[in-house]
Amino acid sequence: MKYLLIVFTLLLALSGCGMPKSPEDLLKTPKLEAKQASLKSQISHYLPKHAIMLAPDQGKKKSYISLVDINADHKKEAIVFYKTDKDAYDIKLVIFANSHNKWKKISQATIQGYSLDMLQFKDVTNNGKLDIVAGITYHDFYNNALLVLSVNGKTTKKVFDQFYTKAVLDDLNQDKQTDISILRVKKDKEVKVSFYQADKHEKFSKLSETVLDQYGFYDHMFAANITKNKRALVLDIGEGAHSAYTQLVTFDQGKLKKIFKNDEATFKPYMIKSVDINNDGIVEIGNARVAKGYEKEPYATAVWIEQYYQWTPKKLALVKELYVDNEKGFYVDFPESWVGNVTIKENKSRRMIQIVEVNSNKPLLTIKIFTHKRWNNSDKFIPIRRTDRYIYATANTAENRKNSKYFHSIVEFPEE
């Protein structure tokens, strides 16, 4: 749970603006800071002295105050979740409206729960207004609650409340309305995905449900295109330290449908998350193969080449191979001519890696990793990337200089 005492929180709230990057930013900053300071000050006036503001566990940006046009009046309201030290299981939701540069509390609700797992603002009641979709955690991981709160002026009404392990808001059935897909894991019992959608009266119905394999850890679930015109839930599932697989669930003819009968088609030696690896708008399923020459090596010392496949009705089609070194912080994106035709060579310290053509044993790309202290500006190597930790260099030859474009920092790796 990400929370801070209100005194500290007010210094951080709405800290989404970064360091100024241009003269225009410098001109805007004082005005923006003044608005933030006023918002923080006015909101703190309405909160108890020892309030603990909450930010969702999920999400890249941790924000304690959300500015959202929740009333569809073309004005942004400020939305805050907080707790007090008096009651560990009561979460307060407060909505503030701005009138003539003054923030005033217009609505408050109490929610039973321990912390805030996720927070999104989407029109899931399909009435043209944003709703508050909040995931509330309890001590029991298997019994978190997904709430949909519909706001109408000064009234906040709970219109949806379901236990969940993971949840996705999307238009899975592609009817141009937002729906809710919930993964529910019941410990040692069953795993189900349920599909919900609201009617015009803001009443939610479960339109379909399907049972998944109860064994394994459901690490990752999101919605994505699996073809140009078809969407699916993508679930990456771990089965232990050295195995995982991926399942796809579509919504066809009014029902949820599993694409794969079992884990065989997408079985992988370790967890590799599905991602749109080639930025074509279609998700790929990750897998890995042992690099040639390492087939007899133990799992721990084998070298792996990651592979990414697109689903088609007939087969899984290989679209990309990469060598990924998370420890050293880089990856190499293989061009088409390298796929299936190269292997990896490493020195004992793993400070020099070569991509080598299998048939000819010809090095296609040599990467040498230096610490800043050991970098000596040798004519034999030229730097291709610098980080706070390493200098990555390649051999100073025409072949290596040409192929260095396939080298990337791990921070450039595509995300969901």
PDB file of C-alpha atoms in Angstrom, residues 20 29 50 57-58 157 177 182 195 253 266 306 340 348 362 376 383:
ATOM      1  CA  PRO A  20      11.324  22.029 -17.035  1.00  0.00           C
ATOM      2  CA  THR A  29       6.006  26.519 -13.872  1.00  0.00           C
ATOM      3  CA  HIS A  50      -3.767  12.620  10.790  1.00  0.00           C
ATOM      4  CA  ASP A  57      -0.547   0.160  -5.977  1.00  0.00           C
ATOM      5  CA  GLN A  58      -0.949  -0.432  -9.705  1.00  0.00           C
ATOM      6  CA  LYS A 157     -23.539   5.571  -5.702  1.00  0.00           C
ATOM      7  CA  GLN A 177     -19.093   0.170 -24.865  1.00  0.00           C
ATOM      8  CA  ILE A 182     -12.631 -10.168 -13.918  1.00  0.00           C
ATOM      9  CA  PHE A 195     -17.466 -10.819 -18.282  1.00  0.00           C
ATOM     10  CA  GLN A 253     -20.987 -15.079 -30.280  1.00  0.00           C
ATOM     11  CA  THR A 266       2.486 -21.764 -25.512  1.00  0.00           C
ATOM     12  CA  GLU A 306      13.659 -15.085 -26.756  1.00  0.00           C
ATOM     13  CA  GLY A 340      17.276 -19.164 -36.508  1.00  0.00           C
ATOM     14  CA  LYS A 348      33.584 -16.202 -18.549  1.00  0.00           C
ATOM     15  CA  LYS A 362      31.440 -15.445 -38.147  1.00  0.00           C
ATOM     16  CA  ASN A 376      40.018   3.455 -21.799  1.00  0.00           C
ATOM     17  CA  PRO A 383      30.902   3.263 -27.424  1.00  0.00           C
TER      18      PRO A 383
END
